[in-house]
């Protein structure tokens, strides 16, 4: 599991100080990139290997301006050409769940514009971050 820390900025909130729903997707994107980098995946734009096929987020509790959050990222499914990441956004101080989400990533050959099998070395890294979750 990988953890990304975030402090909610004023521009990420709405008129009443709650985290704007769009901001959660930005947090999840940052967490995915940091997770992939920590896993050793190439994140060079000129040699990009992944596309995002699906992302979702369930809002569980209210989040606020200046709140410190931890985004926990882990692998929940590994397929032949794609894998799914799970995300939990929690209050860093209390560990209260604020939001949870998933992201399905596809291993992609941009030159040929098609999905391809995930290389074994990438699957090995994904397996080391696998956490079984209840369906």
PDB file of N, CA, C and O in Angstrom, residues 22 27 31 43 71 112 117 120 130:
ATOM      1  N   UNK A  22     -14.891  17.772  -7.434  1.00  0.00           N
ATOM      2  CA  UNK A  22     -13.861  17.638  -8.468  1.00  0.00           C
ATOM      3  C   UNK A  22     -12.483  17.434  -7.839  1.00  0.00           C
ATOM      4  O   UNK A  22     -11.646  16.697  -8.363  1.00  0.00           O
ATOM      5  N   UNK A  27      -7.014  14.537  -6.278  1.00  0.00           N
ATOM      6  CA  UNK A  27      -6.267  13.821  -5.242  1.00  0.00           C
ATOM      7  C   UNK A  27      -5.990  12.376  -5.676  1.00  0.00           C
ATOM      8  O   UNK A  27      -4.882  11.859  -5.494  1.00  0.00           O
ATOM      9  N   UNK A  31      -2.401  10.563  -6.314  1.00  0.00           N
ATOM     10  CA  UNK A  31      -2.076   9.330  -5.584  1.00  0.00           C
ATOM     11  C   UNK A  31      -1.702   8.207  -6.551  1.00  0.00           C
ATOM     12  O   UNK A  31      -0.764   7.439  -6.286  1.00  0.00           O
ATOM     13  N   UNK A  43       7.041   6.886 -15.751  1.00  0.00           N
ATOM     14  CA  UNK A  43       5.990   7.908 -15.840  1.00  0.00           C
ATOM     15  C   UNK A  43       6.438   9.039 -16.761  1.00  0.00           C
ATOM     16  O   UNK A  43       6.002  10.163 -16.642  1.00  0.00           O
ATOM     17  N   UNK A  71      -4.167   9.617   1.365  1.00  0.00           N
ATOM     18  CA  UNK A  71      -4.798   8.794   0.335  1.00  0.00           C
ATOM     19  C   UNK A  71      -4.028   7.483   0.291  1.00  0.00           C
ATOM     20  O   UNK A  71      -2.835   7.454  -0.030  1.00  0.00           O
ATOM     21  N   UNK A 112       0.694   1.536 -31.529  1.00  0.00           N
ATOM     22  CA  UNK A 112      -0.289   0.715 -32.249  1.00  0.00           C
ATOM     23  C   UNK A 112      -1.721   0.986 -31.813  1.00  0.00           C
ATOM     24  O   UNK A 112      -2.658   0.363 -32.315  1.00  0.00           O
ATOM     25  N   UNK A 117      -0.843  -6.962 -23.203  1.00  0.00           N
ATOM     26  CA  UNK A 117      -0.675  -7.689 -21.951  1.00  0.00           C
ATOM     27  C   UNK A 117       0.294  -6.951 -21.021  1.00  0.00           C
ATOM     28  O   UNK A 117       1.300  -6.394 -21.466  1.00  0.00           O
ATOM     29  N   UNK A 120       5.244  -9.226 -17.179  1.00  0.00           N
ATOM     30  CA  UNK A 120       5.359  -9.983 -15.924  1.00  0.00           C
ATOM     31  C   UNK A 120       6.027  -9.178 -14.813  1.00  0.00           C
ATOM     32  O   UNK A 120       5.621  -9.269 -13.655  1.00  0.00           O
ATOM     33  N   UNK A 130      -1.012  -5.825  -3.659  1.00  0.00           N
ATOM     34  CA  UNK A 130      -2.374  -6.338  -3.737  1.00  0.00           C
ATOM     35  C   UNK A 130      -2.991  -6.448  -2.346  1.00  0.00           C
ATOM     36  O   UNK A 130      -2.371  -6.939  -1.406  1.00  0.00           O
TER      37      UNK A 130
END
